[in-house]
Coordinates of C-alpha atoms and ligand atoms in Angstrom, one line a residue:
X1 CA -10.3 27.2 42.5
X2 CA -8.5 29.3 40.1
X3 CA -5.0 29.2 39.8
X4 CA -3.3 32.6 38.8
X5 CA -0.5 32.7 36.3
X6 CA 1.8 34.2 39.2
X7 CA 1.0 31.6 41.0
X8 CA 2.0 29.1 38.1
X9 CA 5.3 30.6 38.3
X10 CA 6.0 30.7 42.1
X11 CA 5.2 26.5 41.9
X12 CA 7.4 26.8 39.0
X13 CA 10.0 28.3 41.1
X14 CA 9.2 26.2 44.7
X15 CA 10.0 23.3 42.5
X16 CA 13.2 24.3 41.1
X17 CA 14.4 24.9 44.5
X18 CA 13.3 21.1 45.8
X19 CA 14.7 19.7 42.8
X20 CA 18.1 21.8 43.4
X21 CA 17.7 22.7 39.9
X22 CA 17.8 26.7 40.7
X23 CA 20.7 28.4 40.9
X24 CA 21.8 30.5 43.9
X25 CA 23.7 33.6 43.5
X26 CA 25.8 34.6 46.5
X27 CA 26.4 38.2 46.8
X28 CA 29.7 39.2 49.7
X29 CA 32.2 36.4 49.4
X30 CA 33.3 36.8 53.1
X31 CA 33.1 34.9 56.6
X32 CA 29.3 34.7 55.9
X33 CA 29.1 34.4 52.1
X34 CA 31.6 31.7 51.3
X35 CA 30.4 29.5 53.9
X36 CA 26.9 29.9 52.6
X37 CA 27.7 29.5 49.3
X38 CA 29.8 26.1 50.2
X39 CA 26.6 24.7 52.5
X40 CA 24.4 25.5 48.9
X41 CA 26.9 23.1 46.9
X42 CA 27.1 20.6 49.5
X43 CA 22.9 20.1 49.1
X44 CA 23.3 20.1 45.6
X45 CA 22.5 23.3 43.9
X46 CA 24.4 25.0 41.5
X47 CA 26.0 28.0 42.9
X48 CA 27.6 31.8 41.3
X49 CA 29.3 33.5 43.6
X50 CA 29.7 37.6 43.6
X51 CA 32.5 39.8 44.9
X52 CA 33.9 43.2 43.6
X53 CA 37.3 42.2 45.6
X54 CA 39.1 40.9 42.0
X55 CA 41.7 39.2 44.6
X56 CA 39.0 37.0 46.2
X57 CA 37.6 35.6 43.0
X58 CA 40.9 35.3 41.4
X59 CA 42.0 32.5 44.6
X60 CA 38.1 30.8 44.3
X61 CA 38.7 30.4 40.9
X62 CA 42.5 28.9 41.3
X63 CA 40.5 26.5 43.4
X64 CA 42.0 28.3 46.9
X65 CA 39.6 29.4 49.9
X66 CA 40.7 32.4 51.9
X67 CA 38.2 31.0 54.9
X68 CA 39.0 28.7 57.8
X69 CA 35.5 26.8 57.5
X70 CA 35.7 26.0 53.6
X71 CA 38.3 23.7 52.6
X72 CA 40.7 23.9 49.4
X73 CA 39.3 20.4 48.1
X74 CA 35.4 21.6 48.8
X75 CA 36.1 24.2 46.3
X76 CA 37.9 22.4 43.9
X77 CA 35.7 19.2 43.8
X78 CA 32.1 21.3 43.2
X79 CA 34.5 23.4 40.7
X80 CA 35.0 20.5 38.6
X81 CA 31.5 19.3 38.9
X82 CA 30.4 22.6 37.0
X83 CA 28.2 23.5 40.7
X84 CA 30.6 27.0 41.5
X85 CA 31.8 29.8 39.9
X86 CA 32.9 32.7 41.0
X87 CA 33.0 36.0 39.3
X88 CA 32.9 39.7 39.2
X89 CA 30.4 40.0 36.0
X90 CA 27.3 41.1 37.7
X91 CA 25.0 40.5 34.5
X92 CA 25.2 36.5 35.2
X93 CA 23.2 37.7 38.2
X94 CA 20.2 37.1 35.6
X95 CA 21.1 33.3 35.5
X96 CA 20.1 33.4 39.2
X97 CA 17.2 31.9 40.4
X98 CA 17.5 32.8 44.1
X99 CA 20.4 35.8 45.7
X100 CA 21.2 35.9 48.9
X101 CA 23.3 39.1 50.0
X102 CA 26.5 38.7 52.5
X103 CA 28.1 42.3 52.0
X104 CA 29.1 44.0 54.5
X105 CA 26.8 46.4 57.2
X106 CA 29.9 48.5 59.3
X107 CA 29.4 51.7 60.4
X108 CA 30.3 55.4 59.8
X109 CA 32.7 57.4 61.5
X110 CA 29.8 59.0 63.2
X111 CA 29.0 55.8 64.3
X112 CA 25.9 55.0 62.8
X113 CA 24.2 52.3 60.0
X114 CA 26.6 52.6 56.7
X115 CA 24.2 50.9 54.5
X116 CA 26.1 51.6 51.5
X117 CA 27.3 48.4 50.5
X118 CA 23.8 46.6 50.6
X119 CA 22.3 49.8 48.7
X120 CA 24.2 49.6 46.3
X121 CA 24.1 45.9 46.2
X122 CA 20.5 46.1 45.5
X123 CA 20.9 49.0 42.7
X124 CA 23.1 46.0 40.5
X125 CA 20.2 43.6 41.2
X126 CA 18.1 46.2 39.8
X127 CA 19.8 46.2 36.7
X128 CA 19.9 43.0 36.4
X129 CA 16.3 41.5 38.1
X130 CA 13.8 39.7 36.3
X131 CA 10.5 38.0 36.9
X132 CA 10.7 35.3 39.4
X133 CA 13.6 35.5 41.4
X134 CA 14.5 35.5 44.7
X135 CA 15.8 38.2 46.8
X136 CA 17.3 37.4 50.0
X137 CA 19.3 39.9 52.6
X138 CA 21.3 38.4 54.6
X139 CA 23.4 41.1 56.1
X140 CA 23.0 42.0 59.9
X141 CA 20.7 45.8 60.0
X142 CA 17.9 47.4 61.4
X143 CA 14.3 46.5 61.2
X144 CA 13.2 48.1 58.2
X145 CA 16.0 48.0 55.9
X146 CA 14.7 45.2 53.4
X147 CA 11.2 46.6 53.4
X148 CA 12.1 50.6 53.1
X149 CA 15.4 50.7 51.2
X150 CA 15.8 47.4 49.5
X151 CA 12.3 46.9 48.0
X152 CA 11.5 50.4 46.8
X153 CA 15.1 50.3 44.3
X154 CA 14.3 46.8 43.6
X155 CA 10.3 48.0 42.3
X156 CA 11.4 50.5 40.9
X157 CA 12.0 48.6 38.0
X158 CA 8.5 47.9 37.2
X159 CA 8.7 44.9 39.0
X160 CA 6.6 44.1 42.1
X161 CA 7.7 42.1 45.2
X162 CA 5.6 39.5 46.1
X163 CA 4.1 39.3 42.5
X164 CA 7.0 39.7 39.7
X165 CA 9.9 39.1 41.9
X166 CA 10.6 37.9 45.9
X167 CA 11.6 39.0 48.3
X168 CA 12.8 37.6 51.8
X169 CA 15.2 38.3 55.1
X170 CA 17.6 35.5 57.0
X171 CA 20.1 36.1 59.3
X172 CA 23.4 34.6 58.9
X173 CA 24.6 32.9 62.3
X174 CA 28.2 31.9 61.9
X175 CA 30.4 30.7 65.0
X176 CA 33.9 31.2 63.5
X177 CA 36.5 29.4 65.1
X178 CA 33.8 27.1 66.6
X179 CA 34.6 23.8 65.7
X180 CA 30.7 22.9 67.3
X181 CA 28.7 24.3 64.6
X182 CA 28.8 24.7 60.3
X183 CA 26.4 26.7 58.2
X184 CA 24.3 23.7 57.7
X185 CA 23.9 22.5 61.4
X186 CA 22.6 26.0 62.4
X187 CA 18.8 26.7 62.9
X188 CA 18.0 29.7 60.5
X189 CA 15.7 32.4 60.5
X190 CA 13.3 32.9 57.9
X191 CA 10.7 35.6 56.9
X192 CA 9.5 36.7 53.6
X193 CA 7.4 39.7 52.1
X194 CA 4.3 37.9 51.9
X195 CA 3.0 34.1 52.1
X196 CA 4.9 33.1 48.5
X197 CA 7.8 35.1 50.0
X198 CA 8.0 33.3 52.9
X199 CA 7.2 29.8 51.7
X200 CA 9.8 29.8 49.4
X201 CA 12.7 31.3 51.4
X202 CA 11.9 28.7 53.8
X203 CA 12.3 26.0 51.0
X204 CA 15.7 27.4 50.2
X205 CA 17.0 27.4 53.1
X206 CA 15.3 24.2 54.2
X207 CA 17.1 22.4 51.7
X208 CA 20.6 24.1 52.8
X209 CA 20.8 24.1 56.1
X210 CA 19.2 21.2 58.8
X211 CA 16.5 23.6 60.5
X212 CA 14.5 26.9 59.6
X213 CA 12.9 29.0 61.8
X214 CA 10.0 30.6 60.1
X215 CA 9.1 33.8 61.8
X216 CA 5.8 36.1 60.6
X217 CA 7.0 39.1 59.0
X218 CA 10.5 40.9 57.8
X219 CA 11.1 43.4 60.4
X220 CA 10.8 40.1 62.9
X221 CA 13.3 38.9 61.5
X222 CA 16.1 41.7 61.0
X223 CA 15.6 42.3 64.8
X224 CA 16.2 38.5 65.4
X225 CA 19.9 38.7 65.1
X226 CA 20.0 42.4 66.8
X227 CA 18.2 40.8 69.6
X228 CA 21.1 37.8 69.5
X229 CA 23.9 40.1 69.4
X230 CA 22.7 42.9 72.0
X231 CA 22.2 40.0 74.3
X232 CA 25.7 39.4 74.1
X233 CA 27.1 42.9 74.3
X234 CA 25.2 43.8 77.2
X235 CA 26.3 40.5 79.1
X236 CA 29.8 40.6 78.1
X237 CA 29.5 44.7 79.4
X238 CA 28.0 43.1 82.4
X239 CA 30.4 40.5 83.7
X240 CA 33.5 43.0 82.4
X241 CA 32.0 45.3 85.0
X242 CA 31.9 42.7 87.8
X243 CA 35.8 41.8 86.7
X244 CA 36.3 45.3 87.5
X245 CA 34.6 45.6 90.8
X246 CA 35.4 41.8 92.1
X247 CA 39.6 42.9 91.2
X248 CA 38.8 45.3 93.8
X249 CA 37.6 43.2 96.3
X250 CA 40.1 41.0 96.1
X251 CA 37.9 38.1 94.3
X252 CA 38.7 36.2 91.0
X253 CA 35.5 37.0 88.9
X254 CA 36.6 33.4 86.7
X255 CA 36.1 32.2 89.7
X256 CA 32.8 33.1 90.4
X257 CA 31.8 32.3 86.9
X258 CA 32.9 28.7 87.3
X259 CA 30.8 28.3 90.1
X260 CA 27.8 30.2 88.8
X261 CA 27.7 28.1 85.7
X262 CA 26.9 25.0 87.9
X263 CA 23.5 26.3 88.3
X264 CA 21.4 23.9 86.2
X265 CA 18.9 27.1 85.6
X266 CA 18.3 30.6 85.1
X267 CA 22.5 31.7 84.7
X268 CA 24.5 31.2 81.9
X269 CA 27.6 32.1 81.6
X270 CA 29.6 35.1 79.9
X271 CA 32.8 35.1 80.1
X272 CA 35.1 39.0 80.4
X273 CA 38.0 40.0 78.2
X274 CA 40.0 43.0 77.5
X275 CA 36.9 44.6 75.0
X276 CA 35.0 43.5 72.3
X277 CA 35.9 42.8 68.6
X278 CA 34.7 41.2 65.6
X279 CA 32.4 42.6 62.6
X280 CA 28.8 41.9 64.6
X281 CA 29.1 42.3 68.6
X282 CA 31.0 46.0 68.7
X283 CA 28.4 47.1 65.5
X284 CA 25.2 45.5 65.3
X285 CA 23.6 46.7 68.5
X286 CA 24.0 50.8 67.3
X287 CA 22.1 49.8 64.4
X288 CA 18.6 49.1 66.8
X289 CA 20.2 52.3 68.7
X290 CA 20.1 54.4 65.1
X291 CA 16.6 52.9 64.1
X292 CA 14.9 53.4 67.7
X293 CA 15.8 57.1 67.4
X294 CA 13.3 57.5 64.7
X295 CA 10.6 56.5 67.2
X296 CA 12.2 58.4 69.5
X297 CA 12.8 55.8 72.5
X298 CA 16.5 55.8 74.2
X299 CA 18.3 52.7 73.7
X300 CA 20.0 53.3 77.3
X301 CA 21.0 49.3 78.0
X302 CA 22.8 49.3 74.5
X303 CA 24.5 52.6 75.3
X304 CA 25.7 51.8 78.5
X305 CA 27.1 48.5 77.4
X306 CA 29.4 49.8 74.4
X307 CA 30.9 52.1 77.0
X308 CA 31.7 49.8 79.7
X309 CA 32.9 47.6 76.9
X310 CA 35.2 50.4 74.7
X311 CA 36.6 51.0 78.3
X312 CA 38.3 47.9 78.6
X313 CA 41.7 48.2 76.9
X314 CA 42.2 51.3 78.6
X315 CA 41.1 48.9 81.9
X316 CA 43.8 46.6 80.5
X317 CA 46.5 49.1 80.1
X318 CA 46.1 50.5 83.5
X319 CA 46.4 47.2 85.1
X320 CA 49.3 46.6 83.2
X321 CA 50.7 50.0 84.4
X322 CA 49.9 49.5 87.9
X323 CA 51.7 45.9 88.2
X324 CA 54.3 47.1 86.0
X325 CA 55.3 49.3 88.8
X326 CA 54.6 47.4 91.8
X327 CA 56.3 44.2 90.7
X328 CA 58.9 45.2 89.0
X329 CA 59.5 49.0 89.4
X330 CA 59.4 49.7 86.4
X331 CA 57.2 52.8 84.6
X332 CA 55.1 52.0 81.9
X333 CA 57.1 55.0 79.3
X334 CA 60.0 52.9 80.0
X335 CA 58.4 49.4 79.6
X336 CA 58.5 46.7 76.2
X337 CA 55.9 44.8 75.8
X338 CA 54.6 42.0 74.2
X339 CA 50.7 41.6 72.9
X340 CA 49.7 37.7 72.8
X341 CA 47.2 37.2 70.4
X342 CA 46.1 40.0 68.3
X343 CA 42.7 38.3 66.5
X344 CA 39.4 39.6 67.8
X345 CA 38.6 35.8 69.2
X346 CA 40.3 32.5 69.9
X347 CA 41.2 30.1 66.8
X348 CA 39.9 32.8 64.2
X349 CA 42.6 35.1 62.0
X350 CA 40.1 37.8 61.9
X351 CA 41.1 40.9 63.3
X352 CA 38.5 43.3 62.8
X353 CA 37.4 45.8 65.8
X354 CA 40.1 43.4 67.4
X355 CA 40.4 45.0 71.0
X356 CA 43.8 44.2 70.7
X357 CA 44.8 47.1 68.2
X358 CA 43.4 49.3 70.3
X359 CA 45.5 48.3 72.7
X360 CA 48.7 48.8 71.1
X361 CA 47.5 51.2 69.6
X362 CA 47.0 53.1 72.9
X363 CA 49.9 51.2 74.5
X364 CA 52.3 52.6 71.1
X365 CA 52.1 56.1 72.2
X366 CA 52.8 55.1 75.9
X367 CA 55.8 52.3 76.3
X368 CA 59.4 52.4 75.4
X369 CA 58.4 49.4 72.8
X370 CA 56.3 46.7 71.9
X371 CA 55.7 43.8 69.8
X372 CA 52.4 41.1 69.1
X373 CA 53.1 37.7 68.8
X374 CA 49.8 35.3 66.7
X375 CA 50.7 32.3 64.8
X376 CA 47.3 33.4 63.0
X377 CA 48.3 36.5 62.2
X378 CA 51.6 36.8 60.4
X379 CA 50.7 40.6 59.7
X380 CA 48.7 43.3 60.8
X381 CA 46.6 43.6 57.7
X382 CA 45.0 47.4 56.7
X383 CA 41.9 48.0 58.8
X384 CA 40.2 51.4 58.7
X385 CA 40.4 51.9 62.4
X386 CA 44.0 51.5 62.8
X387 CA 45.6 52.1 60.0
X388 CA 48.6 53.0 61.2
X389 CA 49.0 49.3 62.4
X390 CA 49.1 48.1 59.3
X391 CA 52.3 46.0 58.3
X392 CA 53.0 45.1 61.3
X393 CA 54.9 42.1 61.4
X394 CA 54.3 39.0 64.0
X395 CA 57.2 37.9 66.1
X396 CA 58.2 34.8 66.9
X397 CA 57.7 33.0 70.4
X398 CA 60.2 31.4 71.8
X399 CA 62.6 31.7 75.0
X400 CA 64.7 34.8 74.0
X401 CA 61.8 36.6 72.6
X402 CA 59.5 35.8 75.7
X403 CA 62.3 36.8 78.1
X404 CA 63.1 40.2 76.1
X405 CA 60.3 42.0 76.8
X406 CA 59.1 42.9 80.6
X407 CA 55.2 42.0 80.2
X408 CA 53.5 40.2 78.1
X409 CA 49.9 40.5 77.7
X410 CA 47.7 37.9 76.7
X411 CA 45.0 38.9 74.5
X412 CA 43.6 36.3 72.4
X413 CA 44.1 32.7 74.0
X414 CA 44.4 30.6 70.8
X415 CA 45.0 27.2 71.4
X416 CA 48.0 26.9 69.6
X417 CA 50.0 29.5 71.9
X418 CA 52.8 27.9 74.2
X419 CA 51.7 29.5 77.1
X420 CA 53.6 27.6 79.3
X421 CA 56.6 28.8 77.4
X422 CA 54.9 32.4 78.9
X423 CA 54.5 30.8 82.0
X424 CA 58.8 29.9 82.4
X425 CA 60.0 32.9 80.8
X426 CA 58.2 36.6 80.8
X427 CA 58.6 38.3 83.6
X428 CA 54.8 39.8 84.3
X429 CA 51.9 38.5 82.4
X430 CA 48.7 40.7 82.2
X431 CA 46.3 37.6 81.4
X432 CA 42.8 39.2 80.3
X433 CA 41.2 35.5 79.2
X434 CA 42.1 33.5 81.9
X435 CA 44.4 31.6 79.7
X436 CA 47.4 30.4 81.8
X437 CA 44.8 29.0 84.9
X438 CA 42.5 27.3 82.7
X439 CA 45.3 25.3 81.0
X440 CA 46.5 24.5 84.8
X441 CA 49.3 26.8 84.5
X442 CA 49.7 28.3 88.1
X443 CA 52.0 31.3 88.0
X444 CA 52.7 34.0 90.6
X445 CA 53.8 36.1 87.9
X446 CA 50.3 36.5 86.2
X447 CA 48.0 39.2 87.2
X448 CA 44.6 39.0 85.7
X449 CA 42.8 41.7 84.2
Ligands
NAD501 N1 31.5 37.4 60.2 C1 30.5 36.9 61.0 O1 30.7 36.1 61.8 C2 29.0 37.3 60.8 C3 28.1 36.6 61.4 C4 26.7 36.9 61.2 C5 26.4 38.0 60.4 N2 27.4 38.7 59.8 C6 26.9 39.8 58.9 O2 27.1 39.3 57.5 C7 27.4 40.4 56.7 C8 28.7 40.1 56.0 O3 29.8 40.0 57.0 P1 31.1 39.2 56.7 O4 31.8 39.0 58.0 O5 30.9 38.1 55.7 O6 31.9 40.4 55.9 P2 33.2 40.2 55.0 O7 33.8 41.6 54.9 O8 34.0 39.0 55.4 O9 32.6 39.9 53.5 C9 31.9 40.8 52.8 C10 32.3 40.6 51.3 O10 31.5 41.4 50.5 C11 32.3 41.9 49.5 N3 31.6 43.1 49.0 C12 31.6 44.4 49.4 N4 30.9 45.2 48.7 C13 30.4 44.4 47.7 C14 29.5 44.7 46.6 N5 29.0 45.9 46.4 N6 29.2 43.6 45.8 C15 29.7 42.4 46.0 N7 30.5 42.1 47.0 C16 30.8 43.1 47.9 C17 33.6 42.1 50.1 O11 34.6 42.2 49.1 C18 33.7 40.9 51.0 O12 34.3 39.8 50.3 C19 27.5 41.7 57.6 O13 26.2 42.3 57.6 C20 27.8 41.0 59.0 O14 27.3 41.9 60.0 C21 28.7 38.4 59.9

């Protein structure tokens, strides 16, 4: 059997990658890149990392880490052993071997896939590709995007995928906040554009993280993690529904979840809050909503989900309004009020699509004043939703504060909150995670919502 010279140099490459001789180029040094690029050092490779935020290499390069789940020392240690650097200089992208691409996938203001930032991702790569590399997105998008807008600016050098260059799809699964799980200990999804595509993505990865998941073709897996992350929108829609419903009643919907769970089969469980946040769960699902236009098929699940799930801060707020005035007689215009947690998620300083800003954002223009207390976030930092927010400094919790204000409203349940400090002193607590009961604090002051 004949062995072709492209072949030659995919073995070539395949053995590289065993040996941990290749280099891997990160490109997004955010809550998905960094961790990547610190689960690549760990197994021994030698790692560049990209960013066009000078700040962010700047700190990686003073040894500091801007991320929860890389450490200071993790940094420092593979620093000094000559396996990280971190730079701005897209032209050492040629001393890459394999390039994995963390930017970010938001949306527009019209709601639908901005696909700017991995677009013009892959136009540097262009510049800078050569024979024999690998290309991998990892970015959350629609089916289709590494196949119709990646690969034809990537071959329009000259170069062809699956021949000159490679080119390959895995979806990033972080947890943040989750002490359970670590870029390494997470199955990952693999596919590439053709056999020595896929075989050597899956050797990448495989020698990075604990388990791959090989799957047959691109598009299979770019709707991997939309099919992860609509599952949770439409369940979290689903049970915030039933909180609504079950208030009415007059039944605890935590309840019921409790004892659903025990169900050994077929039920697991979701848990409500005051809306979604974070960069995937609010955003990823309109991707598959944009794409399936195209083929002209309604997306009516996904739809119906965002909107039961954008309504519940204004849920929240009425709540608040209506206990407000039936427990203490007071109207919300001439209420203050203090926002518990403002991160989109327990344990994480993340505040992106945080429901929380919309709440005081909405609550802002409605109550005599109000105030956030987070001991993650000192600050509200810029976001392009709510920029107006931005600045907005944390207070602190302690009796006088707590007892100032005539609600308080818990919307992020971090661990280290004092809520039974909420629990002596506030007056009304709207609870919207079910913070105070779980922790066995058992107030007739909380009403939750
Ligand atoms: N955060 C999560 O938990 C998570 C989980 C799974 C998947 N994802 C997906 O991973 C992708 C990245 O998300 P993230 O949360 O890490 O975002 P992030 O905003 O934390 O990080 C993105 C990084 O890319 C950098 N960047 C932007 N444009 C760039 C460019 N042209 N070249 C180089 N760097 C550039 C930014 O400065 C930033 O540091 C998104 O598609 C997201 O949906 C995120």
């Amino acid at each position: 059997m004949t062995v072709t010279k492209e072949q030659l140099r995919a073995a070539t490459l395949l053995s590289r990658i065993e040996g941990r001789s290749a280099t891997v180029g990160v490109i997004g040094l955010g809550y998905v890149g960094l961790p990547l690029a610190a689960a690549a050092m760990r197994s021994g490779f030698s790692v560049i990392g990209f960013d066009v935020d000078r700040m962010k290499i700047d700190k990686l390069e003073a040894g500091r880490s801007y991320i929860d789940a890389v450490s200071d020392d993790d940094l420092s240690d593979h620093m000094a052993a000559g396996r990280f650097a971190a730079t701005d200089d897209f032209a050492r992208l040629a001393e890459c071997d394999a390039i994995a691409i963390c930017v970010p996938t938001p949306l527009t203001k019209q709601r639908e896939p901005d696909l700017s930032f991995v677009e013009g991702t892959t136009r540097v790569i262009a510049r800078h590709l050569r024979k024999d590399q690998l290309i991998i997105l990892e970015s959350t998008t629609y089916p289709g995007t590494t196949d119709e807008v990646m690969k034809p600016i990537l071959e329009a050098t000259g170069l062809k995928s699956g021949k000159d260059f490679y080119l390959g799809y895995s979806p990033e699964r972080e947890d943040p906040g989750s002490a359970g799980f670590e870029t390494a200990t997470i199955p990952k999804v693999v596919a590439g554009d053709g056999p020595i595509a896929a075989k050597l993505v899956a050797q990448l990865y495989g020698s990075i993280v604990k388990k791959v998941v090989p799957v047959s073709s691109i598009k299979v897996a770019e709707v991997v993690k939309l099919t992860e992350n609509i599952f949770r929108a439409v369940n979290i829609a689903l049970v915030n529904e039933l909180k609504v419903v079950y208030s009415e009643m007059g039944i605890d919907v935590w309840e019921v979840i409790e004892a659903a769970k025990t169900k050994p089969f077929g039920y697991m469980p979701f848990y409500p809050g005051p809306g979604l946040g974070g960069h995937c769960i609010p955003i990823d699902p309109f991707y598959l909503t944009w794409k399936a236009r195209e083929f002209e098929v309604a997306t009516r699940f996904i739809e119906l989900a965002g909107e039961i799930n954008v309504a519940m801060p204004h849920y929240v707020m009425e709540q608040l309004a209506k206990a407000l005035d039936q427990r203490l007689g007071i109207p919300l215009s001439q209420a203050s009020i203090l926002v518990v947690g403002v991160a989109y998620k327990k344990n994480v300083s993340d505040v992106r699509e945080s429901p929380a800003l919309k709440l005081i954002e909405l609550l802002e223009a409605r109550v005599a004043d109000i105030a956030y207390h987070d001991p993650l976030v000192a600050k509200i930092p810029r976001t392009r939703k709510h920029p107006l927010l931005s600045g907005k400094n944390c207070i602190r919790l302690n009796r006088d504060s707590v007892s100032a204000y005539d609600a308080a409203i818990i919307v992020t349940d971090h661990d280290s909150i004092d809520f039974g400090l909420l629990g002596n002193h506030s007056r009304l607590i709207i609870d919207t995670r079910n913070a105070m009961e779980s922790r066995g604090i058992i107030c007739d002051r909380v009403v939750k919502a």
